[in-house]
Amino acid sequence: MVVQPSQGCKMMRESSLRVASCPYGGMSFKLQRGTWRQWERKRHRGTINDVLLGVTQVGLCRYLNRGVDANDGAKNHRSGALKKMRLRAAVIVNIRPVAGIQDLADMMVEKSKAKWGNWVGYIILPFPVALQKDPLKYVRQAKATVDRKKHSLEAIFTYVCVKLVHNLFGFKAAACITRRVLFNTTLTFSSMPGPVEEISFYGHPVAYIAPSAYGLPQALIIHLTSYANKMTISLSVDPSVIPDPSILCDDLEESLKLIVDAVQKNLIANVVV
């Protein structure tokens, strides 16, 4: 389902290869996160989110290139098509000053710095899926783009604007504006840190945490949540656009392996030199 923007509101459009619909199916899988944590601290000098964005870009690129014939002509044609694709992701950002999980007793204290709930903003992030020989280039591109977005204060601006509209015109107006923005993006992406240690809920141990969303106007929603040194990747898809989400999960897992292998090769090359 695609809604065209009115003439009075000019917004950037997706390419003709844009996918947009209401997701209603999904799946998730879990990965160890220690490997990319070590790399982002020692080599990448970025954040885990930069690596996860790069992993997602590699996975989508692999998924979109499935089924291409082995001849060079077909590969070159598909590579040119991917370069022309204008994909944009709505990346959800929590701008709350005090991060992490706070004790309930501290939150109940008067004038406590521990705030209730999240302050949710979002940024519109270009999502290139063109073929690259070096998988690490995806991560470098993601880091450069996210750094520019951080300096632009886009997440804070979107949060303040939505809150202002909500206070002046009500929640329906704020929801309408937010939904119009999401209509002009291809996918939604979020990465949220969870508890470092294993937790329990009413005496029952929590095996993993896999949040998701329903009703957003995109065919693909990606949630990444860390819990007890593991990362869960949860996908919400429209089966009419992405009929095989299990294959996309496999591509995301394989993309992480490709990036890890590329990092190890670079480390070995630097040691030899």
Tab-separated table of C-alpha atoms in Angstrom:
chain	number	residue	atom	x	y	z
A	1	MET	CA	0.000	0.000	0.000
A	2	VAL	CA	1.610	3.251	-1.181
A	3	VAL	CA	0.261	6.704	-0.379
A	4	GLN	CA	1.421	9.532	-2.635
A	5	PRO	CA	2.217	12.830	-0.876
A	6	SER	CA	-0.038	15.770	-1.652
A	7	GLN	CA	1.099	18.678	-3.808
A	8	GLY	CA	1.298	20.957	-0.814
A	9	CYS	CA	3.872	18.765	0.896
A	10	LYS	CA	6.904	17.963	-1.202
A	11	MET	CA	8.920	15.028	0.094
A	12	MET	CA	11.684	12.873	-1.299
A	13	ARG	CA	10.362	9.877	-3.186
A	14	GLU	CA	11.727	6.360	-3.320
A	15	SER	CA	12.808	4.871	-6.618
A	16	SER	CA	10.445	2.805	-8.747
A	17	LEU	CA	11.925	-0.270	-7.057
A	18	ARG	CA	10.529	0.885	-3.724
A	19	VAL	CA	8.732	-1.656	-1.543
A	20	ALA	CA	6.091	-0.458	0.873
A	21	SER	CA	3.280	-2.264	2.606
A	22	CYS	CA	2.004	-3.331	5.997
A	23	PRO	CA	4.161	-6.097	7.507
A	24	TYR	CA	2.388	-8.872	9.313
A	25	GLY	CA	4.754	-11.820	9.457
A	26	GLY	CA	8.233	-12.290	10.838
A	27	MET	CA	10.908	-14.322	12.528
A	28	SER	CA	14.060	-13.884	14.578
A	29	PHE	CA	17.428	-15.488	15.239
A	30	LYS	CA	20.239	-14.974	17.751
A	31	LEU	CA	23.954	-14.299	17.328
A	32	GLN	CA	26.927	-13.906	19.633
A	33	ARG	CA	27.977	-10.264	19.733
A	34	GLY	CA	31.471	-10.548	21.241
A	35	THR	CA	33.263	-10.618	17.887
A	36	TRP	CA	32.050	-7.296	16.534
A	37	ARG	CA	32.249	-5.668	19.993
A	38	GLN	CA	36.006	-6.352	20.056
A	39	TRP	CA	36.430	-5.070	16.511
A	40	GLU	CA	34.485	-1.847	16.949
A	41	ARG	CA	36.560	-0.946	19.996
A	42	LYS	CA	40.025	-1.756	18.656
A	43	ARG	CA	39.793	-1.273	14.921
A	44	HIS	CA	36.618	0.438	13.867
A	45	ARG	CA	36.556	3.142	16.584
A	46	GLY	CA	32.842	3.449	16.114
A	47	THR	CA	29.820	1.916	17.765
A	48	ILE	CA	28.130	-1.444	17.580
A	49	ASN	CA	25.262	0.247	15.756
A	50	ASP	CA	27.637	1.173	12.919
A	51	VAL	CA	28.635	-2.466	12.546
A	52	LEU	CA	25.022	-3.638	12.706
A	53	LEU	CA	24.002	-1.195	9.987
A	54	GLY	CA	26.844	-2.479	7.828
A	55	VAL	CA	25.822	-6.081	8.482
A	56	THR	CA	22.234	-5.274	7.501
A	57	GLN	CA	23.337	-3.593	4.276
A	58	VAL	CA	25.479	-6.587	3.307
A	59	GLY	CA	22.609	-8.963	4.110
A	60	LEU	CA	20.099	-7.017	2.013
A	61	CYS	CA	22.590	-6.803	-0.849
A	62	ARG	CA	23.067	-10.582	-0.763
A	63	TYR	CA	19.313	-11.148	-0.618
A	64	LEU	CA	18.586	-8.840	-3.561
A	65	ASN	CA	21.280	-10.555	-5.635
A	66	ARG	CA	19.896	-14.051	-5.140
A	67	GLY	CA	18.772	-15.782	-8.301
A	68	VAL	CA	21.172	-13.911	-10.581
A	69	ASP	CA	22.593	-15.993	-13.420
A	70	ALA	CA	26.248	-16.875	-13.305
A	71	ASN	CA	27.110	-14.986	-16.502
A	72	ASP	CA	28.807	-11.610	-16.199
A	73	GLY	CA	26.102	-9.799	-18.160
A	74	ALA	CA	23.383	-10.629	-15.654
A	75	LYS	CA	25.628	-9.726	-12.726
A	76	ASN	CA	26.563	-6.379	-14.258
A	77	HIS	CA	22.909	-5.618	-15.000
A	78	ARG	CA	21.846	-6.407	-11.431
A	79	SER	CA	24.798	-4.435	-10.025
A	80	GLY	CA	23.747	-1.391	-12.042
A	81	ALA	CA	20.148	-1.750	-10.852
A	82	LEU	CA	21.227	-1.899	-7.207
A	83	LYS	CA	23.306	1.261	-7.601
A	84	LYS	CA	20.188	3.087	-8.818
A	85	MET	CA	18.014	1.899	-5.937
A	86	ARG	CA	17.250	4.723	-3.514
A	87	LEU	CA	16.475	2.976	-0.256
A	88	ARG	CA	16.002	4.933	2.955
A	89	ALA	CA	15.624	3.581	6.452
A	90	ALA	CA	13.799	5.210	9.335
A	91	VAL	CA	16.206	4.565	12.209
A	92	ILE	CA	14.593	4.827	15.646
A	93	VAL	CA	16.769	6.626	18.228
A	94	ASN	CA	16.333	6.932	21.997
A	95	ILE	CA	17.633	10.374	23.024
A	96	ARG	CA	16.889	10.034	26.732
A	97	PRO	CA	19.815	11.546	28.699
A	98	VAL	CA	19.990	8.705	31.227
A	99	ALA	CA	20.441	5.464	29.310
A	100	GLY	CA	20.021	1.934	30.577
A	101	ILE	CA	17.601	0.346	33.020
A	102	GLN	CA	17.119	2.291	36.255
A	103	ASP	CA	16.057	0.922	39.631
A	104	LEU	CA	12.396	1.526	40.423
A	105	ALA	CA	13.291	2.971	43.831
A	106	ASP	CA	15.501	5.612	42.213
A	107	MET	CA	12.791	6.500	39.701
A	108	MET	CA	10.206	7.013	42.469
A	109	VAL	CA	12.382	9.533	44.333
A	110	GLU	CA	11.283	13.147	43.923
A	111	LYS	CA	13.429	15.172	41.476
A	112	SER	CA	15.266	12.038	40.455
A	113	LYS	CA	17.428	12.172	37.313
A	114	ALA	CA	16.143	8.725	36.320
A	115	LYS	CA	13.342	9.476	33.853
A	116	TRP	CA	10.345	7.351	32.968
A	117	GLY	CA	9.990	5.900	29.499
A	118	ASN	CA	11.946	6.670	26.340
A	119	TRP	CA	12.430	9.832	24.323
A	120	VAL	CA	12.049	8.483	20.824
A	121	GLY	CA	13.230	10.368	17.768
A	122	TYR	CA	14.167	9.092	14.350
A	123	ILE	CA	16.560	9.804	11.513
A	124	ILE	CA	16.139	9.151	7.799
A	125	LEU	CA	19.214	7.217	6.735
A	126	PRO	CA	20.286	6.420	3.157
A	127	PHE	CA	20.605	2.661	2.798
A	128	PRO	CA	22.945	1.815	-0.118
A	129	VAL	CA	22.848	-1.806	-1.269
A	130	ALA	CA	25.187	-1.601	-4.254
A	131	LEU	CA	27.691	-4.436	-4.571
A	132	GLN	CA	31.050	-3.806	-2.880
A	133	LYS	CA	34.124	-6.010	-3.090
A	134	ASP	CA	35.174	-5.147	0.461
A	135	PRO	CA	32.428	-5.890	3.050
A	136	LEU	CA	34.025	-3.423	5.455
A	137	LYS	CA	33.158	-0.593	3.093
A	138	TYR	CA	29.510	-0.955	4.100
A	139	VAL	CA	30.472	-0.404	7.736
A	140	ARG	CA	32.639	2.612	6.905
A	141	GLN	CA	29.816	4.144	4.879
A	142	ALA	CA	27.339	3.515	7.695
A	143	LYS	CA	29.660	5.102	10.268
A	144	ALA	CA	30.265	8.195	8.120
A	145	THR	CA	26.552	8.690	7.480
A	146	VAL	CA	25.510	8.147	11.106
A	147	ASP	CA	28.215	10.553	12.327
A	148	ARG	CA	26.828	13.265	10.047
A	149	LYS	CA	23.317	12.569	11.311
A	150	LYS	CA	24.493	12.854	14.926
A	151	HIS	CA	26.065	16.255	14.276
A	152	SER	CA	22.881	17.442	12.560
A	153	LEU	CA	20.792	16.739	15.710
A	154	GLU	CA	18.097	15.233	13.495
A	155	ALA	CA	16.883	12.779	16.144
A	156	ILE	CA	16.437	15.554	18.717
A	157	PHE	CA	14.698	17.766	16.161
A	158	THR	CA	12.192	15.082	15.159
A	159	TYR	CA	11.431	14.284	18.804
A	160	VAL	CA	10.850	17.943	19.683
A	161	CYS	CA	8.682	18.536	16.596
A	162	VAL	CA	6.474	15.513	17.242
A	163	LYS	CA	6.124	16.459	20.908
A	164	LEU	CA	5.218	20.040	19.975
A	165	VAL	CA	2.576	18.902	17.479
A	166	HIS	CA	1.215	16.467	20.067
A	167	ASN	CA	0.886	19.204	22.693
A	168	LEU	CA	-0.724	21.700	20.293
A	169	PHE	CA	-2.945	19.543	18.088
A	170	GLY	CA	-3.235	16.182	19.834
A	171	PHE	CA	-1.913	12.695	19.282
A	172	LYS	CA	-3.829	12.134	16.027
A	173	ALA	CA	-1.998	14.984	14.283
A	174	ALA	CA	1.367	13.780	15.602
A	175	ALA	CA	0.624	10.221	14.470
A	176	CYS	CA	-0.471	11.452	11.024
A	177	ILE	CA	2.777	13.388	10.479
A	178	THR	CA	4.934	10.504	11.681
A	179	ARG	CA	3.097	8.058	9.456
A	180	ARG	CA	3.488	10.360	6.431
A	181	VAL	CA	7.255	10.386	6.999
A	182	LEU	CA	7.360	6.600	7.296
A	183	PHE	CA	5.368	6.254	4.074
A	184	ASN	CA	8.336	7.788	2.265
A	185	THR	CA	10.888	5.318	3.612
A	186	THR	CA	11.626	1.744	2.622
A	187	LEU	CA	12.253	0.060	5.973
A	188	THR	CA	12.441	0.679	9.706
A	189	PHE	CA	15.590	-0.162	11.664
A	190	SER	CA	16.185	-0.091	15.414
A	191	SER	CA	18.946	-1.329	17.704
A	192	MET	CA	18.309	-1.442	21.434
A	193	PRO	CA	20.657	-2.543	24.252
A	194	GLY	CA	19.107	-4.942	26.724
A	195	PRO	CA	20.194	-6.357	30.096
A	196	VAL	CA	23.836	-7.425	30.269
A	197	GLU	CA	23.044	-10.321	32.618
A	198	GLU	CA	20.265	-12.885	32.389
A	199	ILE	CA	17.016	-11.832	34.059
A	200	SER	CA	13.785	-13.491	35.156
A	201	PHE	CA	10.134	-12.474	34.969
A	202	TYR	CA	7.997	-13.575	37.918
A	203	GLY	CA	10.470	-16.357	38.602
A	204	HIS	CA	10.666	-17.535	34.999
A	205	PRO	CA	14.076	-17.127	33.315
A	206	VAL	CA	14.010	-15.034	30.138
A	207	ALA	CA	15.626	-16.937	27.259
A	208	TYR	CA	15.769	-14.041	24.797
A	209	ILE	CA	14.142	-10.708	23.968
A	210	ALA	CA	12.741	-10.187	20.465
A	211	PRO	CA	10.569	-7.062	20.094
A	212	SER	CA	8.657	-6.283	16.938
A	213	ALA	CA	6.076	-3.863	15.544
A	214	TYR	CA	2.877	-4.095	13.539
A	215	GLY	CA	1.067	-1.745	11.185
A	216	LEU	CA	3.956	0.395	9.958
A	217	PRO	CA	3.802	1.254	6.243
A	218	GLN	CA	6.914	-0.673	5.205
A	219	ALA	CA	7.451	-4.181	3.954
A	220	LEU	CA	10.487	-4.737	6.202
A	221	ILE	CA	11.078	-3.875	9.853
A	222	ILE	CA	14.357	-4.886	11.511
A	223	HIS	CA	14.815	-4.893	15.293
A	224	LEU	CA	18.134	-5.764	16.934
A	225	THR	CA	18.181	-6.331	20.689
A	226	SER	CA	21.122	-7.367	22.862
A	227	TYR	CA	20.611	-9.585	25.889
A	228	ALA	CA	23.196	-11.456	27.973
A	229	ASN	CA	25.993	-11.106	25.392
A	230	LYS	CA	23.720	-12.209	22.543
A	231	MET	CA	22.110	-10.216	19.776
A	232	THR	CA	18.623	-11.108	18.550
A	233	ILE	CA	17.665	-9.956	15.056
A	234	SER	CA	13.894	-9.818	14.629
A	235	LEU	CA	12.328	-9.309	11.205
A	236	SER	CA	8.771	-8.238	10.452
A	237	VAL	CA	7.987	-8.604	6.753
A	238	ASP	CA	5.179	-8.484	4.235
A	239	PRO	CA	5.081	-11.997	2.699
A	240	SER	CA	3.888	-10.593	-0.620
A	241	VAL	CA	7.150	-8.619	-0.913
A	242	ILE	CA	9.578	-10.816	1.058
A	243	PRO	CA	8.124	-14.339	0.817
A	244	ASP	CA	11.165	-16.055	2.336
A	245	PRO	CA	12.313	-14.191	5.477
A	246	SER	CA	14.305	-17.242	6.584
A	247	ILE	CA	16.613	-16.738	3.589
A	248	LEU	CA	17.034	-13.078	4.517
A	249	CYS	CA	17.977	-14.170	8.045
A	250	ASP	CA	20.552	-16.552	6.593
A	251	ASP	CA	21.970	-13.713	4.493
A	252	LEU	CA	22.228	-11.469	7.552
A	253	GLU	CA	24.066	-14.203	9.439
A	254	GLU	CA	26.379	-14.818	6.490
A	255	SER	CA	27.057	-11.090	6.141
A	256	LEU	CA	28.340	-11.003	9.716
A	257	LYS	CA	30.704	-13.873	8.930
A	258	LEU	CA	31.954	-12.045	5.822
A	259	ILE	CA	32.690	-8.911	7.837
A	260	VAL	CA	34.442	-10.894	10.582
A	261	ASP	CA	36.576	-12.716	8.005
A	262	ALA	CA	37.493	-9.404	6.369
A	263	VAL	CA	38.538	-7.965	9.737
A	264	GLN	CA	40.686	-10.992	10.529
A	265	LYS	CA	42.393	-10.779	7.135
A	266	ASN	CA	43.185	-7.117	7.713
A	267	LEU	CA	44.593	-7.873	11.155
A	268	ILE	CA	46.805	-10.649	9.785
A	269	ALA	CA	47.994	-8.414	6.941
A	270	ASN	CA	48.918	-5.640	9.383
A	271	VAL	CA	50.814	-8.070	11.613
A	272	VAL	CA	52.769	-9.451	8.657
A	273	VAL	CA	53.654	-5.960	7.437
